[in-house]
């Protein structure tokens, strides 16, 4: 699937303010508080230096008092799915169709882009997301917000992988190690 070639559909999706099915702004605070709680409760892994470092760095980052203010800052609204799972984007070679609107509602471009590029389903094709991001000109404020949302969502998945891996034995180590390294990369500096 070449998501980069469906940029027109992506632009229509992310630029249109559309109908408001709910207010995801409250969801940002809920997500942040959830990730903060999980980071405090995350057990310190023994023998995995990268995972330990990622969890510690993530816990420090997510406790920043300015983070909540940054996430709650008003942004131009768009209709968003609130779920970046690639399985929700059906591409037939010429048209992109969206399914699963369970978390949809009022959102903003920065959060929705971060949701798509950081969803765990994108892990194997993360480099392909660069082409999607290149199609969007974000304002300076949107770019700052995108970076923060991206970090928050990457940390979310780092903290969620152990729970999901209980359902998929054997996957945990590679996915968890890869996500820990990615969180450290995102926290170390700006990323688009």
PDB file of C-alpha atoms in Angstrom:
ATOM      1  CA  UNK A   1       0.000   0.000   0.000  1.00  0.00           C
ATOM      2  CA  UNK A   2       1.489   3.332  -1.018  1.00  0.00           C
ATOM      3  CA  UNK A   3      -0.076   5.808   1.365  1.00  0.00           C
ATOM      4  CA  UNK A   4       1.982   8.659  -0.067  1.00  0.00           C
ATOM      5  CA  UNK A   5       0.091   8.462  -3.380  1.00  0.00           C
ATOM      6  CA  UNK A   6      -3.250   8.889  -1.648  1.00  0.00           C
ATOM      7  CA  UNK A   7      -2.291  12.341  -0.378  1.00  0.00           C
ATOM      8  CA  UNK A   8      -5.382  13.979  -1.847  1.00  0.00           C
ATOM      9  CA  UNK A   9      -7.609  11.774   0.276  1.00  0.00           C
ATOM     10  CA  UNK A  10      -5.473  12.411   3.341  1.00  0.00           C
ATOM     11  CA  UNK A  11      -5.616  16.163   2.778  1.00  0.00           C
ATOM     12  CA  UNK A  12      -9.386  16.117   2.397  1.00  0.00           C
ATOM     13  CA  UNK A  13      -9.657  14.080   5.562  1.00  0.00           C
ATOM     14  CA  UNK A  14      -7.342  16.215   7.658  1.00  0.00           C
ATOM     15  CA  UNK A  15      -8.207  19.662   6.301  1.00  0.00           C
ATOM     16  CA  UNK A  16     -11.987  19.362   6.506  1.00  0.00           C
ATOM     17  CA  UNK A  17     -13.550  20.503   9.785  1.00  0.00           C
ATOM     18  CA  UNK A  18     -16.612  18.339   9.129  1.00  0.00           C
ATOM     19  CA  UNK A  19     -19.279  17.354  11.590  1.00  0.00           C
ATOM     20  CA  UNK A  20     -18.453  17.201  15.240  1.00  0.00           C
ATOM     21  CA  UNK A  21     -19.366  13.859  16.783  1.00  0.00           C
ATOM     22  CA  UNK A  22     -17.714  14.589  20.080  1.00  0.00           C
ATOM     23  CA  UNK A  23     -14.974  16.629  21.635  1.00  0.00           C
ATOM     24  CA  UNK A  24     -11.602  14.919  21.689  1.00  0.00           C
ATOM     25  CA  UNK A  25     -10.013  17.829  23.612  1.00  0.00           C
ATOM     26  CA  UNK A  26     -11.130  16.189  26.842  1.00  0.00           C
ATOM     27  CA  UNK A  27      -9.642  12.996  25.449  1.00  0.00           C
ATOM     28  CA  UNK A  28      -6.191  14.605  25.270  1.00  0.00           C
ATOM     29  CA  UNK A  29      -6.244  15.259  29.018  1.00  0.00           C
ATOM     30  CA  UNK A  30      -7.567  11.751  29.666  1.00  0.00           C
ATOM     31  CA  UNK A  31      -4.847  10.219  27.479  1.00  0.00           C
ATOM     32  CA  UNK A  32      -2.144  12.275  29.189  1.00  0.00           C
ATOM     33  CA  UNK A  33      -3.387  11.332  32.654  1.00  0.00           C
ATOM     34  CA  UNK A  34      -3.621   7.681  31.652  1.00  0.00           C
ATOM     35  CA  UNK A  35      -0.051   7.652  30.328  1.00  0.00           C
ATOM     36  CA  UNK A  36       1.161   9.493  33.448  1.00  0.00           C
ATOM     37  CA  UNK A  37      -0.494   6.894  35.660  1.00  0.00           C
ATOM     38  CA  UNK A  38       0.886   3.982  33.677  1.00  0.00           C
ATOM     39  CA  UNK A  39       4.396   5.470  33.685  1.00  0.00           C
ATOM     40  CA  UNK A  40       4.308   5.738  37.480  1.00  0.00           C
ATOM     41  CA  UNK A  41       3.097   2.161  37.827  1.00  0.00           C
ATOM     42  CA  UNK A  42       5.428   0.641  35.211  1.00  0.00           C
ATOM     43  CA  UNK A  43       7.702  -1.941  36.820  1.00  0.00           C
ATOM     44  CA  UNK A  44      11.423  -1.388  36.474  1.00  0.00           C
ATOM     45  CA  UNK A  45      12.645  -4.144  34.149  1.00  0.00           C
ATOM     46  CA  UNK A  46      15.740  -6.030  35.221  1.00  0.00           C
ATOM     47  CA  UNK A  47      18.437  -6.655  32.640  1.00  0.00           C
ATOM     48  CA  UNK A  48      17.051  -4.459  29.876  1.00  0.00           C
ATOM     49  CA  UNK A  49      18.969  -1.185  29.915  1.00  0.00           C
ATOM     50  CA  UNK A  50      17.247   0.329  26.859  1.00  0.00           C
ATOM     51  CA  UNK A  51      13.767  -0.389  28.179  1.00  0.00           C
ATOM     52  CA  UNK A  52      14.706   0.945  31.624  1.00  0.00           C
ATOM     53  CA  UNK A  53      16.115   4.110  30.068  1.00  0.00           C
ATOM     54  CA  UNK A  54      13.045   4.603  27.848  1.00  0.00           C
ATOM     55  CA  UNK A  55      10.624   4.136  30.744  1.00  0.00           C
ATOM     56  CA  UNK A  56      12.598   6.545  32.957  1.00  0.00           C
ATOM     57  CA  UNK A  57      12.917   9.157  30.197  1.00  0.00           C
ATOM     58  CA  UNK A  58       9.232   8.787  29.330  1.00  0.00           C
ATOM     59  CA  UNK A  59       8.190   9.136  32.981  1.00  0.00           C
ATOM     60  CA  UNK A  60      10.280  12.314  33.303  1.00  0.00           C
ATOM     61  CA  UNK A  61       8.924  13.754  30.068  1.00  0.00           C
ATOM     62  CA  UNK A  62       5.259  13.000  30.773  1.00  0.00           C
ATOM     63  CA  UNK A  63       5.471  14.689  34.204  1.00  0.00           C
ATOM     64  CA  UNK A  64       6.433  18.059  32.710  1.00  0.00           C
ATOM     65  CA  UNK A  65       3.883  20.570  33.998  1.00  0.00           C
ATOM     66  CA  UNK A  66       3.814  22.424  30.655  1.00  0.00           C
ATOM     67  CA  UNK A  67       2.794  19.315  28.733  1.00  0.00           C
ATOM     68  CA  UNK A  68      -0.871  19.471  29.734  1.00  0.00           C
ATOM     69  CA  UNK A  69      -1.059  23.148  28.809  1.00  0.00           C
ATOM     70  CA  UNK A  70       0.560  22.391  25.455  1.00  0.00           C
ATOM     71  CA  UNK A  71      -1.891  19.595  24.677  1.00  0.00           C
ATOM     72  CA  UNK A  72      -4.920  21.638  25.737  1.00  0.00           C
ATOM     73  CA  UNK A  73      -3.954  24.686  23.664  1.00  0.00           C
ATOM     74  CA  UNK A  74      -6.675  25.322  21.082  1.00  0.00           C
ATOM     75  CA  UNK A  75      -5.880  24.267  17.530  1.00  0.00           C
ATOM     76  CA  UNK A  76      -7.900  24.602  14.330  1.00  0.00           C
ATOM     77  CA  UNK A  77     -10.432  21.761  14.447  1.00  0.00           C
ATOM     78  CA  UNK A  78     -10.730  18.895  12.001  1.00  0.00           C
ATOM     79  CA  UNK A  79     -12.879  15.802  11.967  1.00  0.00           C
ATOM     80  CA  UNK A  80     -10.671  12.945  13.108  1.00  0.00           C
ATOM     81  CA  UNK A  81     -10.963   9.199  13.544  1.00  0.00           C
ATOM     82  CA  UNK A  82      -8.996   9.169  16.794  1.00  0.00           C
ATOM     83  CA  UNK A  83      -7.658   5.734  15.832  1.00  0.00           C
ATOM     84  CA  UNK A  84      -4.621   5.465  13.581  1.00  0.00           C
ATOM     85  CA  UNK A  85      -4.795   1.699  13.159  1.00  0.00           C
ATOM     86  CA  UNK A  86      -3.802   1.022   9.542  1.00  0.00           C
ATOM     87  CA  UNK A  87      -6.523  -1.636   9.363  1.00  0.00           C
ATOM     88  CA  UNK A  88      -9.031   1.247   9.474  1.00  0.00           C
ATOM     89  CA  UNK A  89      -7.718   2.692   6.187  1.00  0.00           C
ATOM     90  CA  UNK A  90      -8.771   0.578   3.231  1.00  0.00           C
ATOM     91  CA  UNK A  91      -6.757   1.293   0.072  1.00  0.00           C
ATOM     92  CA  UNK A  92      -7.770  -0.362  -3.189  1.00  0.00           C
ATOM     93  CA  UNK A  93      -5.058   1.203  -5.334  1.00  0.00           C
ATOM     94  CA  UNK A  94      -6.980   4.345  -6.176  1.00  0.00           C
ATOM     95  CA  UNK A  95      -9.361   5.136  -3.319  1.00  0.00           C
ATOM     96  CA  UNK A  96      -8.894   5.292   0.413  1.00  0.00           C
ATOM     97  CA  UNK A  97     -11.866   4.387   2.569  1.00  0.00           C
ATOM     98  CA  UNK A  98     -12.073   4.851   6.315  1.00  0.00           C
ATOM     99  CA  UNK A  99     -13.804   2.486   8.707  1.00  0.00           C
ATOM    100  CA  UNK A 100     -14.228   2.273  12.485  1.00  0.00           C
ATOM    101  CA  UNK A 101     -15.358   5.626  13.776  1.00  0.00           C
ATOM    102  CA  UNK A 102     -15.664   4.518  17.410  1.00  0.00           C
ATOM    103  CA  UNK A 103     -13.252   7.238  18.635  1.00  0.00           C
ATOM    104  CA  UNK A 104     -14.052   9.833  15.984  1.00  0.00           C
ATOM    105  CA  UNK A 105     -14.958  13.443  16.586  1.00  0.00           C
ATOM    106  CA  UNK A 106     -13.471  16.890  16.829  1.00  0.00           C
ATOM    107  CA  UNK A 107      -9.707  16.800  16.782  1.00  0.00           C
ATOM    108  CA  UNK A 108      -6.814  18.689  15.200  1.00  0.00           C
ATOM    109  CA  UNK A 109      -4.364  17.914  12.406  1.00  0.00           C
ATOM    110  CA  UNK A 110      -1.329  17.583  14.654  1.00  0.00           C
ATOM    111  CA  UNK A 111      -2.947  14.996  16.915  1.00  0.00           C
ATOM    112  CA  UNK A 112      -4.485  13.025  14.040  1.00  0.00           C
ATOM    113  CA  UNK A 113      -1.205  12.908  12.127  1.00  0.00           C
ATOM    114  CA  UNK A 114       0.609  11.795  15.282  1.00  0.00           C
ATOM    115  CA  UNK A 115      -2.086   9.181  15.915  1.00  0.00           C
ATOM    116  CA  UNK A 116      -1.543   7.710  12.461  1.00  0.00           C
ATOM    117  CA  UNK A 117       2.270   7.735  12.375  1.00  0.00           C
ATOM    118  CA  UNK A 118       2.684   6.469  15.949  1.00  0.00           C
ATOM    119  CA  UNK A 119       0.010   3.777  16.019  1.00  0.00           C
ATOM    120  CA  UNK A 120       1.568   0.423  16.796  1.00  0.00           C
ATOM    121  CA  UNK A 121       0.146  -0.989  13.552  1.00  0.00           C
ATOM    122  CA  UNK A 122       2.509   1.322  11.631  1.00  0.00           C
ATOM    123  CA  UNK A 123       5.592  -0.022  13.412  1.00  0.00           C
ATOM    124  CA  UNK A 124       6.759  -2.162  10.495  1.00  0.00           C
ATOM    125  CA  UNK A 125       6.216   0.591   7.913  1.00  0.00           C
ATOM    126  CA  UNK A 126       7.227   3.625   9.960  1.00  0.00           C
ATOM    127  CA  UNK A 127       9.635   4.828   7.280  1.00  0.00           C
ATOM    128  CA  UNK A 128       6.753   4.978   4.778  1.00  0.00           C
ATOM    129  CA  UNK A 129       5.007   7.482   7.017  1.00  0.00           C
ATOM    130  CA  UNK A 130       7.694  10.023   6.173  1.00  0.00           C
ATOM    131  CA  UNK A 131       6.113  10.363   2.725  1.00  0.00           C
ATOM    132  CA  UNK A 132       2.722  11.031   4.306  1.00  0.00           C
ATOM    133  CA  UNK A 133       4.175  13.701   6.604  1.00  0.00           C
ATOM    134  CA  UNK A 134       5.948  15.404   3.706  1.00  0.00           C
ATOM    135  CA  UNK A 135       2.526  16.100   2.146  1.00  0.00           C
ATOM    136  CA  UNK A 136       1.486  18.406   4.988  1.00  0.00           C
ATOM    137  CA  UNK A 137       2.650  21.916   5.661  1.00  0.00           C
ATOM    138  CA  UNK A 138       2.200  22.387   9.373  1.00  0.00           C
ATOM    139  CA  UNK A 139       2.356  25.799  11.019  1.00  0.00           C
ATOM    140  CA  UNK A 140       5.043  26.280  13.670  1.00  0.00           C
ATOM    141  CA  UNK A 141       2.418  25.787  16.396  1.00  0.00           C
ATOM    142  CA  UNK A 142       1.072  22.624  14.725  1.00  0.00           C
ATOM    143  CA  UNK A 143       4.583  21.263  14.337  1.00  0.00           C
ATOM    144  CA  UNK A 144       5.316  21.785  18.054  1.00  0.00           C
ATOM    145  CA  UNK A 145       2.016  20.145  18.947  1.00  0.00           C
ATOM    146  CA  UNK A 146       2.639  17.273  16.514  1.00  0.00           C
ATOM    147  CA  UNK A 147       5.994  16.538  18.161  1.00  0.00           C
ATOM    148  CA  UNK A 148       4.443  16.475  21.634  1.00  0.00           C
ATOM    149  CA  UNK A 149       1.505  14.320  20.491  1.00  0.00           C
ATOM    150  CA  UNK A 150       3.882  11.988  18.719  1.00  0.00           C
ATOM    151  CA  UNK A 151       5.962  11.507  21.868  1.00  0.00           C
ATOM    152  CA  UNK A 152       2.861  10.973  24.003  1.00  0.00           C
ATOM    153  CA  UNK A 153       1.452   8.350  21.653  1.00  0.00           C
ATOM    154  CA  UNK A 154       4.792   6.544  21.280  1.00  0.00           C
ATOM    155  CA  UNK A 155       5.061   6.384  25.081  1.00  0.00           C
ATOM    156  CA  UNK A 156       1.445   5.202  25.260  1.00  0.00           C
ATOM    157  CA  UNK A 157       2.310   2.241  23.047  1.00  0.00           C
ATOM    158  CA  UNK A 158       5.509   1.468  24.956  1.00  0.00           C
ATOM    159  CA  UNK A 159       3.427   1.207  28.122  1.00  0.00           C
ATOM    160  CA  UNK A 160       0.637  -0.786  26.407  1.00  0.00           C
ATOM    161  CA  UNK A 161       2.785  -3.381  24.637  1.00  0.00           C
ATOM    162  CA  UNK A 162       3.274  -5.607  27.710  1.00  0.00           C
ATOM    163  CA  UNK A 163      -0.514  -5.839  28.213  1.00  0.00           C
ATOM    164  CA  UNK A 164      -1.131  -6.648  24.543  1.00  0.00           C
ATOM    165  CA  UNK A 165       1.766  -9.093  24.384  1.00  0.00           C
ATOM    166  CA  UNK A 166       0.092 -11.358  26.904  1.00  0.00           C
ATOM    167  CA  UNK A 167      -2.342 -12.175  24.103  1.00  0.00           C
ATOM    168  CA  UNK A 168       0.464 -12.756  21.579  1.00  0.00           C
ATOM    169  CA  UNK A 169       3.213 -14.766  23.258  1.00  0.00           C
ATOM    170  CA  UNK A 170       6.596 -14.523  21.616  1.00  0.00           C
ATOM    171  CA  UNK A 171       6.116 -11.043  20.141  1.00  0.00           C
ATOM    172  CA  UNK A 172       6.853  -9.018  23.265  1.00  0.00           C
ATOM    173  CA  UNK A 173      10.636  -8.818  23.284  1.00  0.00           C
ATOM    174  CA  UNK A 174      11.218  -7.578  19.747  1.00  0.00           C
ATOM    175  CA  UNK A 175       8.290  -5.165  19.684  1.00  0.00           C
ATOM    176  CA  UNK A 176       9.016  -3.828  23.162  1.00  0.00           C
ATOM    177  CA  UNK A 177      12.729  -3.333  22.444  1.00  0.00           C
ATOM    178  CA  UNK A 178      11.980  -1.592  19.163  1.00  0.00           C
ATOM    179  CA  UNK A 179       9.385   0.690  20.764  1.00  0.00           C
ATOM    180  CA  UNK A 180      11.727   1.541  23.662  1.00  0.00           C
ATOM    181  CA  UNK A 181      14.426   2.581  21.201  1.00  0.00           C
ATOM    182  CA  UNK A 182      11.885   4.628  19.219  1.00  0.00           C
ATOM    183  CA  UNK A 183      10.638   6.446  22.348  1.00  0.00           C
ATOM    184  CA  UNK A 184      14.211   7.378  23.226  1.00  0.00           C
ATOM    185  CA  UNK A 185      14.736   8.639  19.668  1.00  0.00           C
ATOM    186  CA  UNK A 186      11.612  10.823  19.802  1.00  0.00           C
ATOM    187  CA  UNK A 187      12.427  12.183  23.253  1.00  0.00           C
ATOM    188  CA  UNK A 188      15.994  13.040  22.266  1.00  0.00           C
ATOM    189  CA  UNK A 189      15.083  15.844  19.889  1.00  0.00           C
ATOM    190  CA  UNK A 190      12.710  17.222  17.283  1.00  0.00           C
ATOM    191  CA  UNK A 191      11.231  14.820  14.779  1.00  0.00           C
ATOM    192  CA  UNK A 192       9.320  16.421  11.935  1.00  0.00           C
TER     193      UNK A 192
END
